[in-house]
PDB file of C-alpha atoms in Angstrom:
ATOM      1  CA  MET A   1     -26.666  14.789  28.302  1.00 55.00           C
ATOM      2  CA  LYS A   2     -23.056  14.635  27.002  1.00 53.00           C
ATOM      3  CA  ILE A   3     -22.423  11.292  27.894  1.00 52.00           C
ATOM      4  CA  ILE A   4     -25.629   9.959  26.329  1.00 48.00           C
ATOM      5  CA  LEU A   5     -24.335  11.047  23.103  1.00 43.00           C
ATOM      6  CA  VAL A   6     -20.852  10.009  23.129  1.00 41.00           C
ATOM      7  CA  MET A   7     -22.450   6.474  23.767  1.00 46.00           C
ATOM      8  CA  ALA A   8     -24.918   6.598  21.089  1.00 43.00           C
ATOM      9  CA  LEU A   9     -22.294   7.823  18.537  1.00 40.00           C
ATOM     10  CA  ALA A  10     -19.750   4.947  19.574  1.00 44.00           C
ATOM     11  CA  LEU A  11     -22.732   2.602  19.318  1.00 43.00           C
ATOM     12  CA  PHE A  12     -24.090   3.589  16.001  1.00 44.00           C
ATOM     13  CA  ALA A  13     -20.632   4.411  14.384  1.00 41.00           C
ATOM     14  CA  ILE A  14     -19.515   3.153  11.254  1.00 38.00           C
ATOM     15  CA  PRO A  15     -16.413   1.362  11.982  1.00 40.00           C
ATOM     16  CA  CYS A  16     -13.233   2.532  10.040  1.00 42.00           C
ATOM     17  CA  LYS A  17     -10.937   0.928   7.804  1.00 51.00           C
ATOM     18  CA  ALA A  18      -7.653   0.545  10.163  1.00 63.00           C
ATOM     19  CA  ASP A  19      -4.412   1.604   8.810  1.00 92.00           C
ATOM     20  CA  MET A  20      -2.354  -0.287   6.589  1.00 97.00           C
ATOM     21  CA  LEU A  21       0.279   2.497   6.255  1.00 97.00           C
ATOM     22  CA  GLY A  22       0.674   1.943  10.121  1.00 96.00           C
ATOM     23  CA  ALA A  23       0.470  -1.834   9.884  1.00 96.00           C
ATOM     24  CA  ALA A  24       3.386  -1.786   7.113  1.00 97.00           C
ATOM     25  CA  SER A  25       5.715   0.926   8.833  1.00 96.00           C
ATOM     26  CA  LYS A  26       6.131  -2.238  11.703  1.00 96.00           C
ATOM     27  CA  TYR A  27       7.871  -3.887   9.055  1.00 97.00           C
ATOM     28  CA  ASP A  28      10.112  -0.692   7.842  1.00 97.00           C
ATOM     29  CA  ARG A  29      13.732  -1.631   6.409  1.00 97.00           C
ATOM     30  CA  MET A  30      12.846  -5.399   6.799  1.00 96.00           C
ATOM     31  CA  HIS A  31      15.158  -7.363   4.450  1.00 96.00           C
ATOM     32  CA  GLU A  32      13.530  -9.910   1.779  1.00 95.00           C
ATOM     33  CA  ARG A  33      15.840 -12.299   3.959  1.00 93.00           C
ATOM     34  CA  SER A  34      13.433 -11.973   6.910  1.00 93.00           C
ATOM     35  CA  ILE A  35       9.961 -12.574   4.861  1.00 93.00           C
ATOM     36  CA  SER A  36       9.745 -15.801   5.954  1.00 92.00           C
ATOM     37  CA  PHE A  37       6.258 -15.317   7.567  1.00 92.00           C
ATOM     38  CA  LEU A  38       4.864 -14.186   3.928  1.00 93.00           C
ATOM     39  CA  ASP A  39       5.056 -18.280   2.570  1.00 90.00           C
ATOM     40  CA  ILE A  40       7.247 -17.351  -1.010  1.00 91.00           C
ATOM     41  CA  ASN A  41      10.360 -17.430  -1.977  1.00 91.00           C
ATOM     42  CA  PRO A  42      11.540 -13.860  -2.617  1.00 91.00           C
ATOM     43  CA  ARG A  43      14.089 -14.937  -5.528  1.00 87.00           C
ATOM     44  CA  ARG A  44      11.359 -16.520  -7.454  1.00 88.00           C
ATOM     45  CA  THR A  45       8.286 -13.879  -6.637  1.00 88.00           C
ATOM     46  CA  SER A  46       8.371 -10.353  -6.990  1.00 91.00           C
ATOM     47  CA  TRP A  47       6.858 -10.281  -3.204  1.00 96.00           C
ATOM     48  CA  CYS A  48       5.535  -6.751  -3.141  1.00 97.00           C
ATOM     49  CA  GLY A  49       1.528  -8.175  -3.544  1.00 97.00           C
ATOM     50  CA  ALA A  50       2.598 -10.922  -1.391  1.00 97.00           C
ATOM     51  CA  PHE A  51       3.281  -8.189   1.335  1.00 98.00           C
ATOM     52  CA  LEU A  52       0.357  -5.942   0.612  1.00 98.00           C
ATOM     53  CA  ALA A  53      -1.969  -8.898   0.868  1.00 97.00           C
ATOM     54  CA  PHE A  54      -0.452  -9.858   4.538  1.00 97.00           C
ATOM     55  CA  ILE A  55      -0.564  -6.046   5.407  1.00 98.00           C
ATOM     56  CA  ALA A  56      -4.298  -5.696   4.135  1.00 97.00           C
ATOM     57  CA  LYS A  57      -5.222  -8.863   5.858  1.00 97.00           C
ATOM     58  CA  ARG A  58      -3.694  -7.517   9.548  1.00 96.00           C
ATOM     59  CA  SER A  59      -6.150  -4.515   8.700  1.00 96.00           C
ATOM     60  CA  SER A  60      -9.169  -6.626   8.331  1.00 96.00           C
ATOM     61  CA  ARG A  61      -8.839  -5.801   4.446  1.00 97.00           C
ATOM     62  CA  GLN A  62      -9.891  -8.151   1.920  1.00 97.00           C
ATOM     63  CA  PRO A  63      -6.831  -8.470  -0.663  1.00 97.00           C
ATOM     64  CA  PRO A  64      -7.942  -8.955  -4.348  1.00 97.00           C
ATOM     65  CA  ALA A  65      -7.771 -12.085  -6.059  1.00 96.00           C
ATOM     66  CA  ASN A  66      -4.678 -13.124  -7.113  1.00 95.00           C
ATOM     67  CA  PRO A  67      -2.747 -11.056  -4.491  1.00 96.00           C
ATOM     68  CA  ASN A  68       0.604 -11.648  -5.557  1.00 95.00           C
ATOM     69  CA  MET A  69       0.611 -10.591  -8.734  1.00 96.00           C
ATOM     70  CA  ALA A  70       0.673  -6.165  -8.332  1.00 97.00           C
ATOM     71  CA  VAL A  71      -1.902  -5.833 -11.130  1.00 97.00           C
ATOM     72  CA  SER A  72      -4.510  -7.474  -9.401  1.00 97.00           C
ATOM     73  CA  TRP A  73      -4.434  -4.720  -7.075  1.00 98.00           C
ATOM     74  CA  LYS A  74      -6.276  -2.365  -9.368  1.00 98.00           C
ATOM     75  CA  ASN A  75      -9.271  -4.264  -8.059  1.00 96.00           C
ATOM     76  CA  PHE A  76      -8.960  -3.320  -4.918  1.00 97.00           C
ATOM     77  CA  GLY A  77     -11.072  -1.148  -2.383  1.00 96.00           C
ATOM     78  CA  GLN A  78     -12.772   1.477  -4.546  1.00 97.00           C
ATOM     79  CA  PRO A  79     -11.171   3.865  -7.273  1.00 98.00           C
ATOM     80  CA  VAL A  80      -9.690   7.397  -6.333  1.00 96.00           C
ATOM     81  CA  PHE A  81      -8.434  10.037  -8.692  1.00 96.00           C
ATOM     82  CA  PHE A  82      -4.465  10.000  -8.508  1.00 95.00           C
ATOM     83  CA  ARG A  83      -4.649  13.615  -7.467  1.00 94.00           C
ATOM     84  CA  PHE A  84      -6.599  13.145  -4.673  1.00 96.00           C
ATOM     85  CA  ALA A  85      -4.706  10.069  -3.088  1.00 97.00           C
ATOM     86  CA  ARG A  86      -4.410   9.963   0.644  1.00 97.00           C
ATOM     87  CA  ARG A  87      -1.679   8.544   2.871  1.00 97.00           C
ATOM     88  CA  GLY A  88      -2.214   4.377   3.038  1.00 97.00           C
ATOM     89  CA  ASP A  89      -4.095   4.285  -0.528  1.00 98.00           C
ATOM     90  CA  VAL A  90      -2.949   1.738  -2.530  1.00 98.00           C
ATOM     91  CA  VAL A  91      -0.681   2.529  -5.213  1.00 98.00           C
ATOM     92  CA  VAL A  92      -0.441   0.311  -8.530  1.00 98.00           C
ATOM     93  CA  ILE A  93       2.586   1.257 -11.010  1.00 98.00           C
ATOM     94  CA  ARG A  94       3.460   0.122 -14.154  1.00 97.00           C
ATOM     95  CA  SER A  95       7.501  -0.018 -15.185  1.00 90.00           C
ATOM     96  CA  GLY A  96       7.736  -1.227 -18.448  1.00 90.00           C
ATOM     97  CA  ARG A  97       5.514  -4.474 -18.894  1.00 92.00           C
ATOM     98  CA  ARG A  98       5.839  -4.963 -14.880  1.00 95.00           C
ATOM     99  CA  PHE A  99       3.623  -3.749 -12.299  1.00 98.00           C
ATOM    100  CA  HIS A 100       4.812  -3.043  -8.892  1.00 98.00           C
ATOM    101  CA  VAL A 101       2.074  -2.123  -5.961  1.00 98.00           C
ATOM    102  CA  SER A 102       2.727  -0.198  -2.514  1.00 98.00           C
ATOM    103  CA  LEU A 103       1.219   2.288  -0.314  1.00 98.00           C
ATOM    104  CA  PHE A 104       0.575   5.723  -1.330  1.00 98.00           C
ATOM    105  CA  ASP A 105       2.824   8.356   1.426  1.00 98.00           C
ATOM    106  CA  HIS A 106       3.232  11.340  -0.471  1.00 97.00           C
ATOM    107  CA  PHE A 107       3.758  13.612  -3.396  1.00 97.00           C
ATOM    108  CA  ASP A 108       7.081  15.677  -3.751  1.00 96.00           C
ATOM    109  CA  GLN A 109       6.881  19.502  -4.089  1.00 95.00           C
ATOM    110  CA  ARG A 110       5.924  19.635  -7.977  1.00 95.00           C
ATOM    111  CA  ARG A 111       4.029  16.212  -8.278  1.00 95.00           C
ATOM    112  CA  GLN A 112       6.645  14.688 -10.119  1.00 97.00           C
ATOM    113  CA  TYR A 113       7.438  12.022  -7.984  1.00 98.00           C
ATOM    114  CA  VAL A 114       5.400  10.203  -5.905  1.00 98.00           C
ATOM    115  CA  TYR A 115       7.140   8.209  -2.273  1.00 98.00           C
ATOM    116  CA  LEU A 116       5.707   4.757  -1.729  1.00 98.00           C
ATOM    117  CA  PHE A 117       6.202   2.645   0.847  1.00 98.00           C
ATOM    118  CA  GLY A 118       6.022  -1.164   0.768  1.00 98.00           C
ATOM    119  CA  GLY A 119       7.695  -4.520  -0.020  1.00 97.00           C
ATOM    120  CA  ASN A 120      10.277  -5.643  -2.396  1.00 97.00           C
ATOM    121  CA  GLN A 121      11.826  -1.791  -2.782  1.00 97.00           C
ATOM    122  CA  SER A 122      15.185  -2.471  -3.234  1.00 96.00           C
ATOM    123  CA  ASN A 123      14.933  -5.650  -1.697  1.00 96.00           C
ATOM    124  CA  ARG A 124      13.305  -4.682   1.553  1.00 97.00           C
ATOM    125  CA  VAL A 125      10.314  -2.563   2.946  1.00 98.00           C
ATOM    126  CA  GLN A 126      11.001   0.871   2.497  1.00 98.00           C
ATOM    127  CA  LEU A 127       9.669   4.118   1.447  1.00 98.00           C
ATOM    128  CA  SER A 128      10.811   4.736  -2.159  1.00 98.00           C
ATOM    129  CA  ARG A 129      10.279   7.288  -4.929  1.00 98.00           C
ATOM    130  CA  TYR A 130       8.699   6.577  -8.435  1.00 98.00           C
ATOM    131  CA  ARG A 131       7.597   9.200 -11.329  1.00 97.00           C
ATOM    132  CA  ALA A 132       4.084  10.045 -11.021  1.00 97.00           C
ATOM    133  CA  SER A 133       3.746   9.009 -14.663  1.00 97.00           C
ATOM    134  CA  SER A 134       4.152   5.738 -13.783  1.00 98.00           C
ATOM    135  CA  VAL A 135       1.192   5.653 -11.300  1.00 98.00           C
ATOM    136  CA  VAL A 136      -1.928   3.245 -13.116  1.00 98.00           C
ATOM    137  CA  ALA A 137      -4.282   2.917 -10.087  1.00 98.00           C
ATOM    138  CA  VAL A 138      -5.100   4.412  -6.807  1.00 98.00           C
ATOM    139  CA  ARG A 139      -7.307   2.403  -4.451  1.00 98.00           C
ATOM    140  CA  ARG A 140      -8.679   3.295  -1.215  1.00 96.00           C
TER     141      ARG A 140
END
């Protein structure tokens, strides 16, 4: 009976979305000189969105239109309240007139800072800290 139940659950299970943070972590510490697979020039293009589009595709997710523009990731997936962010959620932040997109990792203890993993963070793929007040969108 247990075997039949397990088989039925496997057949009718809703496929879960692949882990984008897990896929991105394979590129940890990769410098922008090594990102030729993105087909962009990192000296001319902010490549955070291009890197995330590459990861989304590898995770069977559909990037938004114009994925190289970080602000366009505000239309990716479904909106999530910032306080309910989970590891791997897409986070768009604003710094002055510019935007940056990355993947949520965790909050600091007082939730003043958010740690994001992504590309074009000090010219490489890495985990970096940002002010929580700079977050403009969280998407899942």
